[in-house]
Coordinates of C-alpha atoms (C1' of nucleotides) in Angstrom, one line a residue:
Chain A
M1 CA 136.1 227.1 5.0
S2 CA 137.5 224.7 2.5
V3 CA 135.9 221.7 4.2
T4 CA 134.5 219.0 2.2
N5 CA 131.0 219.1 3.4
T6 CA 130.0 215.5 3.1
V7 CA 126.5 215.8 1.8
V8 CA 125.8 212.0 1.7
R9 CA 123.5 211.1 4.4
R10 CA 120.5 209.0 4.0
A11 CA 117.4 208.3 6.1
S12 CA 118.3 209.9 9.5
L13 CA 116.5 209.0 12.6
E14 CA 112.8 209.1 11.6
S15 CA 113.5 210.9 8.2
C16 CA 114.2 214.2 9.9
G17 CA 111.3 216.5 8.5
S18 CA 108.3 214.8 7.2
D19 CA 106.6 218.0 6.4
D20 CA 105.9 218.5 2.8
H21 CA 105.8 222.1 2.4
E22 CA 103.1 221.6 -0.3
D23 CA 100.4 221.7 2.2
C24 CA 101.6 223.4 5.5
G25 CA 102.7 226.6 3.9
L26 CA 103.9 229.3 6.2
E27 CA 103.1 228.0 9.6
L28 CA 106.0 225.7 9.5
I29 CA 107.9 228.3 11.2
L30 CA 105.6 228.2 14.1
V31 CA 105.9 224.7 14.4
R32 CA 109.8 225.1 14.4
L33 CA 109.2 227.7 17.4
G34 CA 107.2 225.2 19.2
E35 CA 110.1 222.6 19.0
Q36 CA 111.3 223.6 22.5
W37 CA 115.1 223.5 21.5
T38 CA 115.1 225.4 18.3
V39 CA 115.2 228.9 19.9
R40 CA 118.0 227.8 22.3
V41 CA 120.0 226.3 19.5
L42 CA 119.6 229.4 17.3
A43 CA 120.7 231.6 20.3
E44 CA 123.8 229.6 20.9
L45 CA 124.7 229.6 17.2
A46 CA 124.0 233.3 16.7
G47 CA 127.3 234.0 18.5
G48 CA 129.3 231.8 15.9
P49 CA 130.0 228.4 14.6
L50 CA 129.9 225.7 17.3
R51 CA 130.8 222.0 17.4
Y52 CA 128.2 219.3 18.3
R53 CA 129.6 218.5 21.7
V54 CA 129.9 222.2 22.6
L55 CA 126.2 222.8 21.8
E56 CA 125.4 219.7 23.6
R57 CA 127.0 221.0 26.8
A58 CA 126.1 224.7 26.3
L59 CA 122.2 223.5 26.1
D60 CA 122.8 221.3 29.1
G61 CA 119.8 219.1 29.4
I62 CA 119.2 218.2 25.7
S63 CA 119.4 214.8 24.5
Q64 CA 121.6 213.6 21.6
R65 CA 118.4 212.8 19.8
M66 CA 116.8 216.2 20.2
L67 CA 120.0 218.1 19.4
T68 CA 120.6 216.0 16.4
L69 CA 116.9 216.3 15.3
T70 CA 116.8 220.1 15.8
L71 CA 120.1 220.6 14.0
R72 CA 119.0 218.6 11.0
R73 CA 115.7 220.4 10.8
L74 CA 117.3 223.7 10.9
E75 CA 119.8 222.5 8.4
R76 CA 116.9 221.3 6.2
D77 CA 115.3 224.7 6.4
G78 CA 118.6 226.3 5.1
H79 CA 119.2 228.1 8.6
L80 CA 122.4 226.5 9.1
L81 CA 125.3 224.6 7.5
R82 CA 126.8 221.4 8.6
H83 CA 130.7 221.2 8.2
V84 CA 132.3 217.6 8.6
E85 CA 136.0 217.1 8.9
P86 CA 136.3 213.3 8.2
T87 CA 139.1 212.8 10.8
V88 CA 139.3 210.4 13.6
P89 CA 137.4 211.4 16.0
P90 CA 135.3 213.3 13.5
K91 CA 134.9 217.0 13.8
V92 CA 131.5 218.4 13.1
T93 CA 130.8 222.2 13.1
Y94 CA 127.3 224.2 12.7
E95 CA 127.2 227.5 11.6
L96 CA 124.2 229.8 10.8
T97 CA 123.6 230.8 7.3
E98 CA 122.4 234.3 6.3
L99 CA 118.9 233.1 6.5
G100 CA 119.5 231.5 9.9
H101 CA 120.9 234.7 11.3
A102 CA 117.9 236.5 10.0
F103 CA 115.7 234.0 11.6
A104 CA 117.5 234.1 14.9
T105 CA 117.2 237.9 15.0
Q106 CA 113.5 237.7 14.6
V107 CA 113.2 235.1 17.3
A108 CA 115.3 237.3 19.5
T109 CA 113.2 240.2 18.9
L110 CA 110.2 238.0 20.1
V111 CA 112.0 236.7 23.0
E112 CA 112.9 240.3 24.0
W113 CA 109.3 241.4 23.8
S114 CA 108.1 238.4 25.9
R115 CA 110.9 239.3 28.5
Q116 CA 109.4 242.8 28.8
H117 CA 106.0 241.6 29.3
K118 CA 106.7 238.6 31.4
E119 CA 105.7 240.4 34.7
A120 CA 102.4 241.3 33.0
I121 CA 101.7 237.9 31.9
N122 CA 102.6 236.5 35.3
A123 CA 100.3 238.9 37.0
A124 CA 97.6 238.0 34.8
Q125 CA 98.0 234.4 35.5
D126 CA 98.0 234.9 39.2
T127 CA 94.8 237.0 38.9
F128 CA 93.3 234.2 36.8
D129 CA 94.3 231.6 39.1
A130 CA 93.3 233.3 42.2
S131 CA 89.8 234.4 41.1
G132 CA 88.5 231.5 38.8
R133 CA 90.1 228.4 40.6
D134 CA 90.7 227.5 43.9
Chain B
M1 CA 80.7 247.3 28.5
S2 CA 78.6 246.9 31.5
V3 CA 78.5 243.1 31.5
T4 CA 78.7 241.2 34.7
N5 CA 81.6 239.2 33.7
T6 CA 81.0 236.1 35.6
V7 CA 84.4 235.2 37.1
V8 CA 83.4 231.8 38.7
R9 CA 84.7 229.0 36.7
R10 CA 86.4 226.2 38.7
A11 CA 88.3 223.2 37.3
S12 CA 88.0 223.5 33.5
L13 CA 89.1 220.8 31.1
E14 CA 92.4 219.4 32.4
S15 CA 92.9 222.6 34.6
C16 CA 93.8 224.8 31.6
G17 CA 97.4 225.8 32.2
S18 CA 99.5 223.7 34.4
D19 CA 102.6 225.7 33.8
D20 CA 103.8 227.1 37.1
H21 CA 105.6 230.4 35.9
E22 CA 107.9 230.0 38.7
D23 CA 110.3 227.7 36.6
C24 CA 109.6 228.0 33.0
G25 CA 110.2 231.7 32.8
L26 CA 110.0 233.6 29.4
E27 CA 109.9 230.5 27.3
L28 CA 106.2 230.3 28.1
I29 CA 105.6 232.4 25.0
L30 CA 107.3 230.1 22.7
V31 CA 105.2 227.3 24.2
R32 CA 102.1 229.2 23.3
L33 CA 103.2 229.7 19.8
G34 CA 103.7 226.2 19.3
E35 CA 100.3 225.3 20.3
Q36 CA 99.1 225.5 16.5
W37 CA 95.9 227.4 17.1
T38 CA 97.1 230.4 19.2
V39 CA 98.4 232.4 16.2
R40 CA 95.2 231.9 14.3
V41 CA 93.1 233.0 17.2
L42 CA 95.1 235.8 17.7
A43 CA 94.8 236.9 14.0
E44 CA 91.0 236.5 14.0
L45 CA 90.5 238.6 17.3
A46 CA 93.0 241.3 16.1
G47 CA 90.1 242.6 14.0
G48 CA 87.9 242.9 16.9
P49 CA 85.6 241.2 19.5
L50 CA 84.2 237.9 18.4
R51 CA 81.8 235.4 19.7
Y52 CA 82.7 231.7 20.5
R53 CA 80.7 230.3 17.6
V54 CA 82.1 232.9 15.1
L55 CA 85.5 232.0 16.0
E56 CA 84.7 228.4 15.7
R57 CA 83.5 228.8 12.2
A58 CA 86.4 231.4 11.1
L59 CA 88.9 228.6 12.3
D60 CA 87.1 225.9 10.5
G61 CA 88.5 222.8 11.5
I62 CA 89.2 223.4 15.1
S63 CA 87.4 221.2 17.7
Q64 CA 85.6 223.0 20.4
R65 CA 88.1 221.4 22.9
M66 CA 91.1 223.1 21.5
L67 CA 89.3 226.4 20.8
T68 CA 88.2 226.5 24.5
L69 CA 91.5 225.6 25.7
T70 CA 93.3 228.0 23.4
L71 CA 91.1 230.9 24.6
R72 CA 91.4 229.9 28.2
R73 CA 95.1 229.8 28.0
L74 CA 95.1 233.3 26.2
E75 CA 92.8 234.5 28.8
R76 CA 94.8 233.3 31.6
D77 CA 98.0 235.0 30.1
G78 CA 96.0 238.1 30.0
H79 CA 95.8 238.3 26.3
L80 CA 92.0 238.4 26.0
L81 CA 89.0 239.1 28.1
R82 CA 86.0 237.0 28.4
H83 CA 82.5 238.6 28.3
V84 CA 79.5 236.6 29.4
E85 CA 75.9 237.6 29.0
P86 CA 73.9 235.2 31.2
T87 CA 71.1 235.0 28.8
V88 CA 69.5 231.8 27.2
P89 CA 71.1 230.9 25.1
P90 CA 74.2 232.5 26.6
K91 CA 76.3 235.0 24.6
V92 CA 80.1 234.8 25.1
T93 CA 82.4 237.4 23.5
Y94 CA 86.3 237.4 23.4
E95 CA 88.1 240.3 23.2
L96 CA 91.9 241.2 23.1
T97 CA 93.4 243.2 25.6
E98 CA 96.0 245.7 25.2
L99 CA 98.7 243.1 25.9
G100 CA 96.8 240.7 23.7
H101 CA 97.0 243.2 20.7
A102 CA 100.8 243.8 21.4
F103 CA 101.4 240.2 21.3
A104 CA 99.4 239.8 18.1
T105 CA 101.4 242.5 16.6
Q106 CA 104.6 240.8 17.3
V107 CA 103.3 237.4 16.0
A108 CA 102.2 239.1 13.0
T109 CA 105.7 240.4 12.5
L110 CA 107.1 237.0 12.7
V111 CA 104.5 235.6 10.4
E112 CA 105.2 238.3 7.8
W113 CA 108.9 237.5 8.0
S114 CA 108.4 233.8 7.6
R115 CA 106.1 234.5 4.6
Q116 CA 108.8 236.7 2.9
H117 CA 111.5 234.0 3.4
K118 CA 109.1 231.1 2.6
E119 CA 110.5 230.5 -0.8
A120 CA 114.1 230.4 0.4
I121 CA 113.1 227.8 3.1
N122 CA 111.3 225.7 0.5
A123 CA 114.2 225.8 -1.9
A124 CA 116.6 224.9 0.9
Q125 CA 114.3 222.0 1.8
D126 CA 114.2 220.8 -1.8
T127 CA 117.9 221.0 -2.1
F128 CA 118.4 219.1 1.2
D129 CA 115.9 216.4 0.3
A130 CA 117.4 216.1 -3.2
S131 CA 121.0 215.6 -2.0
G132 CA 120.9 213.8 1.2
R133 CA 117.9 211.4 0.9
D134 CA 116.7 209.4 -1.9
Chain C
dC1 C1' 133.6 212.5 18.9
dG2 C1' 129.2 212.5 16.5
dG3 C1' 126.2 210.3 15.6
dC4 C1' 121.8 206.6 14.6
dA5 C1' 118.3 202.8 16.4
dT6 C1' 115.1 201.4 19.8
dC7 C1' 111.9 201.4 23.5
dC8 C1' 108.7 204.1 26.0
dG9 C1' 106.1 207.6 28.8
dC10 C1' 103.8 211.8 28.2
dT11 C1' 100.8 215.2 26.3
dA12 C1' 98.8 217.8 22.3
dG13 C1' 95.0 217.5 19.9
dG14 C1' 90.9 215.1 17.3
dA15 C1' 86.1 212.8 17.5
dT16 C1' 82.2 212.0 20.1
dA17 C1' 78.6 212.6 23.5
dC18 C1' 76.5 215.2 27.0
dT19 C1' 74.9 219.6 29.9
dG20 C1' 72.9 224.5 31.1
Chain D
dC1 C1' 74.7 228.6 22.0
dA2 C1' 78.8 227.7 24.6
dG3 C1' 80.8 224.9 26.7
dT4 C1' 82.5 220.1 29.6
dA5 C1' 84.0 215.1 30.0
dT6 C1' 85.8 211.1 28.2
dC7 C1' 88.2 208.1 25.0
dC8 C1' 91.8 207.7 21.8
dT9 C1' 96.0 208.3 18.7
dA10 C1' 100.1 210.4 16.6
dG11 C1' 103.9 212.3 17.7
dC12 C1' 107.5 214.8 20.7
dG13 C1' 111.0 214.0 23.4
dG14 C1' 113.7 211.4 27.2
dA15 C1' 116.8 207.1 28.1
dT16 C1' 119.7 203.9 26.8
dG17 C1' 122.7 201.3 23.8
dC18 C1' 125.6 200.7 19.9
dC19 C1' 128.5 202.1 16.0
dG20 C1' 132.4 204.4 12.6

DNA sequence: CGGCATCCGCTAGGATACTG
DNA sequence: CAGTATCCTAGCGGATGCCG
């Protein structure tokens, strides 16, 4: 797309990602997964580029704050690109990069696994709750 | 092991896992991953059963509170078993179940992936920080 | 439309002190 | 040794309001 991706964007929200990758290392990715919306956003964008508003509705329940934060962090990590068309009203599209797709695939695999073992986990929880607690 | 696994254990800490699996569904596993110690504990136990104290030292830096909480949650999910030998002083061993090993494997795969793409992510972050912010 | 700024509650998680 | 109970804070994340 020949869109003039406006790169200029100074301090956003609470400075987006404060994590210096100097110390945290590889666990960064686990932190991202813990941020409850990351996976959902990834899943939505896996199907193709989407606009901000579309994402907001698709995720239904997400606050603008978290959507923006999640998108910004994923963008910072190189998982997605942000295309801005400076029209009025503005039109912003988000699209997964190669890295983003790869990441999304990995996550999908994990989700798939958890789906398969969901019942086993639930059963274990029931047993645990029934035996240990009252 | 012919150990009388003492099952009785009432309200522990802040009731361990408050997540009713009725509503949250499969995202439970993502929540677990977000709990920063889960992966580490899983990694340690993947090598074989370990005692509480050994885990505490191996993880170095974890508080007893978090170690206990993490272990309890994993136990509740059916990922590990807790063996108690009611001697003085007591001897408690933690061991991954089949499910736990499977889970640990999955996580290991993900960590492996993140390790491989770590540099790409770091590079992306540098670019992002250099261009957008000052 | 696509954000950012702000207030504010909730909880993850560390530190500390105390039991069996 | 293997926890439990309590206090405390840093931050995630929701709700609201304003702006280009």
